[in-house]
Structures are given as C-alpha cells and as structure tokens.
mmCIF file with all atom_site columns, C-alpha atoms in Angstrom:
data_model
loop_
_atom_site.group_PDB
_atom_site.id
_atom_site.type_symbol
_atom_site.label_atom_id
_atom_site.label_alt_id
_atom_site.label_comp_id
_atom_site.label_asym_id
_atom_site.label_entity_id
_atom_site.label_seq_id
_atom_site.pdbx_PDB_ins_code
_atom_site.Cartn_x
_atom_site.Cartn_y
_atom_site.Cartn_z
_atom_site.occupancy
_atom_site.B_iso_or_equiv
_atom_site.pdbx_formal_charge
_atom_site.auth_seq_id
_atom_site.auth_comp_id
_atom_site.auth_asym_id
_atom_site.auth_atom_id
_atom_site.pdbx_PDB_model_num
ATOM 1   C CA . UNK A 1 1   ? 37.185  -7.187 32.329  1.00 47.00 ? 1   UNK A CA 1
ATOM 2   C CA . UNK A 1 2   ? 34.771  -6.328 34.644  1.00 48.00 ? 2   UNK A CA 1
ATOM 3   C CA . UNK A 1 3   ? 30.651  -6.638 34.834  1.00 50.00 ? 3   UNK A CA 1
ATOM 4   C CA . UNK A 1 4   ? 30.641  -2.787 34.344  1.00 51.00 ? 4   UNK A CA 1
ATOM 5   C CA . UNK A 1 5   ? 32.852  -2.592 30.984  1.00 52.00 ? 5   UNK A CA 1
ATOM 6   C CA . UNK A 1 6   ? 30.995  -2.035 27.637  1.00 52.00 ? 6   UNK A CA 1
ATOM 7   C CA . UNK A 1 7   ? 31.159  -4.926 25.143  1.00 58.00 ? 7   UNK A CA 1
ATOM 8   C CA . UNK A 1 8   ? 31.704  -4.206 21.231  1.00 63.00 ? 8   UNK A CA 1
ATOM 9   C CA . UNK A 1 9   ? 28.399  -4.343 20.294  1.00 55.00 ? 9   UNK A CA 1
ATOM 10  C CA . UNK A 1 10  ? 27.496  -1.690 23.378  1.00 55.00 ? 10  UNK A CA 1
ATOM 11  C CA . UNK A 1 11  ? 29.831  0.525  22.263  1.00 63.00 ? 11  UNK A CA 1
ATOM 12  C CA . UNK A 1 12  ? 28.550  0.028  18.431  1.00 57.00 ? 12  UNK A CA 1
ATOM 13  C CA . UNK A 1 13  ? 25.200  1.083  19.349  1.00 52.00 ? 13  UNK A CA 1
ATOM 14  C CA . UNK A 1 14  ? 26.091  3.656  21.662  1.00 54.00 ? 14  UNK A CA 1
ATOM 15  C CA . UNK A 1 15  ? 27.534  4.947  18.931  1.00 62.00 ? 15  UNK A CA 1
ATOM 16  C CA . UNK A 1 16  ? 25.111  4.807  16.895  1.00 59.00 ? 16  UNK A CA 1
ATOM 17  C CA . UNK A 1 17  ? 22.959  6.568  19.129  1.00 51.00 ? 17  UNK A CA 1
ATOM 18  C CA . UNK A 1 18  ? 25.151  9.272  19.058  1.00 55.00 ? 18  UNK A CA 1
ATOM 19  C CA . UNK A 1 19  ? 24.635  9.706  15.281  1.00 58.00 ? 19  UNK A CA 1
ATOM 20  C CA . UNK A 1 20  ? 21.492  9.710  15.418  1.00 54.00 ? 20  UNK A CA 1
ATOM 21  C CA . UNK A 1 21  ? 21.474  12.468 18.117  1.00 57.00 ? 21  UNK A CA 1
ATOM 22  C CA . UNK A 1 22  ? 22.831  14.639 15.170  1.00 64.00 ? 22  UNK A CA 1
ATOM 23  C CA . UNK A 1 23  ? 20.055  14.162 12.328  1.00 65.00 ? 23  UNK A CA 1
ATOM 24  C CA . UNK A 1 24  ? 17.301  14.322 15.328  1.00 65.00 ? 24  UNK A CA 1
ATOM 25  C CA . UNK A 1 25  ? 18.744  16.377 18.067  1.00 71.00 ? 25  UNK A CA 1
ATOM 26  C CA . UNK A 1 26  ? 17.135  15.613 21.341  1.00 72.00 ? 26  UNK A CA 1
ATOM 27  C CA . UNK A 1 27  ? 14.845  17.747 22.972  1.00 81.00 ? 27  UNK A CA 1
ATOM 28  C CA . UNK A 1 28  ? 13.280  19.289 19.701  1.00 88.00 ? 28  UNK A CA 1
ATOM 29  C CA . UNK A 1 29  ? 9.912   17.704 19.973  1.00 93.00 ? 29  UNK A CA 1
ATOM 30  C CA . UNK A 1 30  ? 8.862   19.325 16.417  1.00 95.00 ? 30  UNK A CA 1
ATOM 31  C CA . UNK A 1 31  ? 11.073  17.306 14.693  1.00 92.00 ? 31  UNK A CA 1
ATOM 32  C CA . UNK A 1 32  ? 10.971  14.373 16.329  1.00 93.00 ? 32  UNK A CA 1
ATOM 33  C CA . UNK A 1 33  ? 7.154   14.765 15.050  1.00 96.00 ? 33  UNK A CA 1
ATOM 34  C CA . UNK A 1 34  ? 8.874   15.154 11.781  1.00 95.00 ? 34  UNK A CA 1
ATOM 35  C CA . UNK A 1 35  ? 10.621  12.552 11.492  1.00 94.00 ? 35  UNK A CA 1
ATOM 36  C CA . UNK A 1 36  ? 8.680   10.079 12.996  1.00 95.00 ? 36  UNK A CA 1
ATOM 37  C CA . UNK A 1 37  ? 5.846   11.222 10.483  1.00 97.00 ? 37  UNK A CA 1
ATOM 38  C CA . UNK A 1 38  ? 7.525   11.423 7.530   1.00 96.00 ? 38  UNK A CA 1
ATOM 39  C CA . UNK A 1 39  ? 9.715   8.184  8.154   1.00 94.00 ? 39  UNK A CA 1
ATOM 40  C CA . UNK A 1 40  ? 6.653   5.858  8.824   1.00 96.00 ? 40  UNK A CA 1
ATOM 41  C CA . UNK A 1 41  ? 5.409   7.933  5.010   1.00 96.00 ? 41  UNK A CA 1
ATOM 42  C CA . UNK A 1 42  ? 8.766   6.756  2.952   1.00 94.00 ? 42  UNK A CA 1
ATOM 43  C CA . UNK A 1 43  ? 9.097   3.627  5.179   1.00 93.00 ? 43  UNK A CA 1
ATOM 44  C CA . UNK A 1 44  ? 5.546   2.464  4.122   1.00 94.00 ? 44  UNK A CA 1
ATOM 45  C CA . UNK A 1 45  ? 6.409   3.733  0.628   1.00 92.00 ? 45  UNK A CA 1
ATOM 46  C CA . UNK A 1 46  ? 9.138   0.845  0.498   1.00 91.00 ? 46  UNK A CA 1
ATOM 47  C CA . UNK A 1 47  ? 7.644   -1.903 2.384   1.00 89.00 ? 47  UNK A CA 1
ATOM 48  C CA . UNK A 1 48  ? 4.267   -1.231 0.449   1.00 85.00 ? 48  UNK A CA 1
ATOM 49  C CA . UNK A 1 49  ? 2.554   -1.502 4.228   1.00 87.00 ? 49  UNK A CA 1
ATOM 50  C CA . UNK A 1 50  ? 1.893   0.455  6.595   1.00 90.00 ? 50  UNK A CA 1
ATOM 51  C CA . UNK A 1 51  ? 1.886   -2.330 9.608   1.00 90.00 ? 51  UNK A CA 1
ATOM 52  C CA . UNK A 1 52  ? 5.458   -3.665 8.367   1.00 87.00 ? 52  UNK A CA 1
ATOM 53  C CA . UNK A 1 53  ? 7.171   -0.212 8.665   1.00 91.00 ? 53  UNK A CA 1
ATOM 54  C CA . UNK A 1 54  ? 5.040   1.169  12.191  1.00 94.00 ? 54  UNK A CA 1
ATOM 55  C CA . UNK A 1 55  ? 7.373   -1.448 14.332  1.00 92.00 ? 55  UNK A CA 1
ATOM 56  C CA . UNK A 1 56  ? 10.411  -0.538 13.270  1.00 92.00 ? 56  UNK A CA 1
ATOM 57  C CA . UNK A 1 57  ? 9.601   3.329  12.991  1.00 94.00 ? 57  UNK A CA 1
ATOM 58  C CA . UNK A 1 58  ? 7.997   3.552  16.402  1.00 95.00 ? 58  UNK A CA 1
ATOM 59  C CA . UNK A 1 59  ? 11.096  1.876  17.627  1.00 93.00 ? 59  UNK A CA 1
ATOM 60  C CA . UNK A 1 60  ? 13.663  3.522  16.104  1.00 91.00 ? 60  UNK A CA 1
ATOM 61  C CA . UNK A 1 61  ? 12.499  6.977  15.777  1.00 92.00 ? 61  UNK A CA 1
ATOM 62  C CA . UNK A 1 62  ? 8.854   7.173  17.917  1.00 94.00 ? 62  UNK A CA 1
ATOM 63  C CA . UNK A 1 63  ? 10.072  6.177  21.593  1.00 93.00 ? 63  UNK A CA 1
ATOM 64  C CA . UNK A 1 64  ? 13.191  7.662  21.293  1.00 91.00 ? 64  UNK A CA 1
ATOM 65  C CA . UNK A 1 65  ? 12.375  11.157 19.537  1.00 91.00 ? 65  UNK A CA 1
ATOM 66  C CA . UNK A 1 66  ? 8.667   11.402 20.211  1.00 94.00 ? 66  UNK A CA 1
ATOM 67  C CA . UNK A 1 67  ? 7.244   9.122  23.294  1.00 94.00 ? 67  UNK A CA 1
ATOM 68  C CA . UNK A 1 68  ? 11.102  9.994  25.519  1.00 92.00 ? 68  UNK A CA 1
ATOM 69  C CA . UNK A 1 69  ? 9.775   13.602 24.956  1.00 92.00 ? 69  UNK A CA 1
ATOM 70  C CA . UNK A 1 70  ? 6.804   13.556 26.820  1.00 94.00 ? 70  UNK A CA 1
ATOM 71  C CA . UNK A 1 71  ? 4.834   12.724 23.693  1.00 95.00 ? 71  UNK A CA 1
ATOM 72  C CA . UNK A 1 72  ? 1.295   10.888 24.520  1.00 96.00 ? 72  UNK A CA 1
ATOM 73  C CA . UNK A 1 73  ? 2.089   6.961  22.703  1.00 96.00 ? 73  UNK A CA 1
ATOM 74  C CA . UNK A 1 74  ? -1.742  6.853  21.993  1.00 96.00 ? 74  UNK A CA 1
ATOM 75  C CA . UNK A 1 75  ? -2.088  9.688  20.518  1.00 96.00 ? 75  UNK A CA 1
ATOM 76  C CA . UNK A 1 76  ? 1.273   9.786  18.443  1.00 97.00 ? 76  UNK A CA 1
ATOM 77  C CA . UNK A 1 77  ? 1.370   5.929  17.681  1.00 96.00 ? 77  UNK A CA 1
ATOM 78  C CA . UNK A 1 78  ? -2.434  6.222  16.338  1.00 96.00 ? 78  UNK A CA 1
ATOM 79  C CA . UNK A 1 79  ? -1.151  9.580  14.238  1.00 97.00 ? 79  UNK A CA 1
ATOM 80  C CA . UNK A 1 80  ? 2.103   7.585  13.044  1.00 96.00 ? 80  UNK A CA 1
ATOM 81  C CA . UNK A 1 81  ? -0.164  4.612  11.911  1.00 95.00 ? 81  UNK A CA 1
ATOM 82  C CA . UNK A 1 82  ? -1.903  6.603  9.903   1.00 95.00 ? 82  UNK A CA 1
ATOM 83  C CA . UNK A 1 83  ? 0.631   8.614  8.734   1.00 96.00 ? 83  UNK A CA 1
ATOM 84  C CA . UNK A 1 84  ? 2.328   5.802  7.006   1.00 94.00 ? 84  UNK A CA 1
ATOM 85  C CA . UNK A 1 85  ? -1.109  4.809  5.114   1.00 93.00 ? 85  UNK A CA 1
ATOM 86  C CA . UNK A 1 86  ? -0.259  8.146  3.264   1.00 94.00 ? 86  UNK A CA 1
ATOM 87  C CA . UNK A 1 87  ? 2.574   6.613  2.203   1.00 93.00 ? 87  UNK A CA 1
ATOM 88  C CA . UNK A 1 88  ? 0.519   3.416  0.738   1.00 92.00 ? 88  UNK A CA 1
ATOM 89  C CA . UNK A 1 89  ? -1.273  5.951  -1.273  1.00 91.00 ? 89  UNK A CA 1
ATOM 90  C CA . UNK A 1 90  ? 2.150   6.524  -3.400  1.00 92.00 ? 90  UNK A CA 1
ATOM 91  C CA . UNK A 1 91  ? 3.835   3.414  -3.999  1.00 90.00 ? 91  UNK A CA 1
ATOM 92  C CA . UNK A 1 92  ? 3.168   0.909  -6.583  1.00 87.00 ? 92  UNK A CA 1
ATOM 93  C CA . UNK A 1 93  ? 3.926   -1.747 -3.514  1.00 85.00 ? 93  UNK A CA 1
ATOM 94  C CA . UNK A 1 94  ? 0.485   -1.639 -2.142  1.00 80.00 ? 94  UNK A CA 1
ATOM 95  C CA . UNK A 1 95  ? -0.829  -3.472 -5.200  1.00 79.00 ? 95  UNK A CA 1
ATOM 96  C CA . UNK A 1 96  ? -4.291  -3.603 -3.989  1.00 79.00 ? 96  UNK A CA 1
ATOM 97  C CA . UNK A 1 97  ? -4.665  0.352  -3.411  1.00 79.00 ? 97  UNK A CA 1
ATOM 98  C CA . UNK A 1 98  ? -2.870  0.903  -6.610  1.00 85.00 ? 98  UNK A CA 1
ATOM 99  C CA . UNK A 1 99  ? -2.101  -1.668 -9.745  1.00 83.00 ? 99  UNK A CA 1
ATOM 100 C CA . UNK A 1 100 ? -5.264  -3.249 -9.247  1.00 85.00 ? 100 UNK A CA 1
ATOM 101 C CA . UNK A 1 101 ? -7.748  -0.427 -9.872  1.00 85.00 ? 101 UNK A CA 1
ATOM 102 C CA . UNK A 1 102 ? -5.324  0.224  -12.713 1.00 85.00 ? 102 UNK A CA 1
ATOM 103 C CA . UNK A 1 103 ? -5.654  -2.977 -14.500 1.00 85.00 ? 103 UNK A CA 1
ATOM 104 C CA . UNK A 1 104 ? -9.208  -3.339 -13.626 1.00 88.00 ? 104 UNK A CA 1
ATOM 105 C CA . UNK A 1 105 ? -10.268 -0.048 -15.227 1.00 88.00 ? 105 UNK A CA 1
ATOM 106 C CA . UNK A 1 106 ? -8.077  -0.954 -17.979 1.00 90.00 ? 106 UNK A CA 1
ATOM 107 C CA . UNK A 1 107 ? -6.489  2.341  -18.014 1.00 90.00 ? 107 UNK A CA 1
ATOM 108 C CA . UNK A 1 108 ? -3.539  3.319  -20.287 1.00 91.00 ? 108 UNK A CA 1
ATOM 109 C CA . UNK A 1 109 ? -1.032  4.831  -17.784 1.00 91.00 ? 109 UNK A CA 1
ATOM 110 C CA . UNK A 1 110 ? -0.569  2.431  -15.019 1.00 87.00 ? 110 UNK A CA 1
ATOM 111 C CA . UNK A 1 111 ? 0.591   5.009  -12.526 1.00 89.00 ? 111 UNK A CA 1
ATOM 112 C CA . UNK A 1 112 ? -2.223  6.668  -13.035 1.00 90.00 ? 112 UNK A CA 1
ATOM 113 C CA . UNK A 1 113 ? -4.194  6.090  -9.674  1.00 90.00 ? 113 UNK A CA 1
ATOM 114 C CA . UNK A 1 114 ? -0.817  7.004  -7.483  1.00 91.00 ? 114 UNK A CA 1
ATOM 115 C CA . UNK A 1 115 ? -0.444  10.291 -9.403  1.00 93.00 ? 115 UNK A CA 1
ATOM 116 C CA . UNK A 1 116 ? -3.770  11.562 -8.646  1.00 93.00 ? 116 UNK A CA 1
ATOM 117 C CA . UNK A 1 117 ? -3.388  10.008 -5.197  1.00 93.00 ? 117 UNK A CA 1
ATOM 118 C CA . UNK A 1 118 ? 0.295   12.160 -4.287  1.00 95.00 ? 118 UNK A CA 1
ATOM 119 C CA . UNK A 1 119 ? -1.269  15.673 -3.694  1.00 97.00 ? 119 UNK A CA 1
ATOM 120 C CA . UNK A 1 120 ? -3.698  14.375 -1.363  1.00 96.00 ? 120 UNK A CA 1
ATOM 121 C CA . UNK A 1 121 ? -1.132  12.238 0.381   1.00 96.00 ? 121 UNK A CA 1
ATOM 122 C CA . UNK A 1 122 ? 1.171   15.164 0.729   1.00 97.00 ? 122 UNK A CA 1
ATOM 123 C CA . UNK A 1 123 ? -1.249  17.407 2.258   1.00 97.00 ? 123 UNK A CA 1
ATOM 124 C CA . UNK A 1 124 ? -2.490  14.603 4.627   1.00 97.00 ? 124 UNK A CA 1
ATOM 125 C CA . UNK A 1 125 ? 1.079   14.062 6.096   1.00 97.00 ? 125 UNK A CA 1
ATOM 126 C CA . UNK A 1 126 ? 1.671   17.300 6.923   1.00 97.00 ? 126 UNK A CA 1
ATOM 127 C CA . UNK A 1 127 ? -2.010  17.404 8.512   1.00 97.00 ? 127 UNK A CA 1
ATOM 128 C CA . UNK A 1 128 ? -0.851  14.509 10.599  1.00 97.00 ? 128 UNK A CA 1
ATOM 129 C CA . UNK A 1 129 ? 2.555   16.474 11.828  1.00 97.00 ? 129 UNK A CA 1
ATOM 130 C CA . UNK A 1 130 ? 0.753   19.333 12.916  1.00 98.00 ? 130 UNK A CA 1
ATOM 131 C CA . UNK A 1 131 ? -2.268  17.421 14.666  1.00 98.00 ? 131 UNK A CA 1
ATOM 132 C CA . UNK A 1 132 ? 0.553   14.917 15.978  1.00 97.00 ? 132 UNK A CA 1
ATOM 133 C CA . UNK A 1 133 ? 2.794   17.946 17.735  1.00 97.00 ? 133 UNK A CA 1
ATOM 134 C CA . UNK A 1 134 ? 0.107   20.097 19.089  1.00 97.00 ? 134 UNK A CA 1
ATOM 135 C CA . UNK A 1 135 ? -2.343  16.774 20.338  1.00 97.00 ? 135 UNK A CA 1
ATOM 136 C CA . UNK A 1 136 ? 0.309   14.554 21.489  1.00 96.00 ? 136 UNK A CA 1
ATOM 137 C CA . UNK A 1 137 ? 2.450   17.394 23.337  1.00 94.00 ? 137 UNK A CA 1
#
C-alpha cells in the first residue's frame, strides 16, 4: 500500500459524506439553514440541552452545510444556539423549564407547560431560519 491509498475507515466516511450530500445537497444554502436549524431544535429535544446537541450539530451539519457555504459562524452559530433552546421549550428533558413549574403549581396535566410552550417554539424556529439565511448569507 502506499501513503496515498485510503484506509477502511476513509473510505467509510467518505462514504458517508456522500449520503449525506443527498438529504443536504451542497450548494443550497436555504437548506443547509434548514437543517442546521431544525436539527439543533429535535437534537435539543432529545438531549434535553441545548449546549449538549450545538457541538455535534455545528459539526455535523453547521460547517459543512452552513459555515463551507459562505455562511458568517457568528452569526449562524449564535442563531443555531438559540435555535435549539426552542427545542428545550418542548421536551419533558429540560426538567427545570418544564416538570418543575408543573409540580410546583401543582397542576393536573403534567405536560401542561410544554403544550402551551409548542406554538411559540414553532414560530420562533422558523423566525430563526429566516433571520439565520438572510443575516448570515
């Protein structure tokens, strides 16, 4: 073998490049906006926070499909931050946002707090794509 052959695990992650060059094609800067938004939003949902899920969102989705674009990183990386706190505002993860006012105010449907919560979260997000694709390109 020589220096300039590709090892297994290149080759693995080239290839997994390449799929993900299907479900976010390259050079649409819209939704790489999209799916850097809404992936730090569900991402948050799961890990409950918003700093957990902005590493590995911003590095799998944000340089690549955002920042490789010509995308500002302040600008989009500040957006994306805040974009996943929408996502804290519907899960039952972020306990202290959510179950605690809950069980404080004694309330009789637990879930309560995150149902009022979804409509504004849902019409934040899509705030944050739009300021996030005209500001940061």
């Amino acid at each position: 073998m020589t220096c300039l052959s590709m090892s297994s695990s290149g080759r693995l992650a080239a290839t997994a490049l390449m799929q993900k060059a299907r479900v976010v094609p390259m050079g649409s800067p819209f939704v790489g906006v999209v799916a850097y938004c809404l992936g730090m939003m569900v991402f948050t949902m799961i890990m409950g926070n918003a700093y957990a899920a902005f590493t590995v969102i911003t590095a799998g989705i944000g340089i690549p499909f955002v920042v490789a674009q010509g995308g500002d990183p302040v600008i989009a990386g500040a957006l994306a931050m805040t974009a996943g706190f929408c996502g804290t505002l519907m899960t039952p993860m972020a306990a202290n946002f959510n179950a605690l006012p809950a069980a404080l105010l004694e309330m009789k449907d637990l879930n309560k707090v995150i149902k009022v919560q979804v409509p504004m979260a849902l019409t934040l997000v899509l705030i944050h794509i739009a300021l996030m694709y005209y500001w940061a390109f």
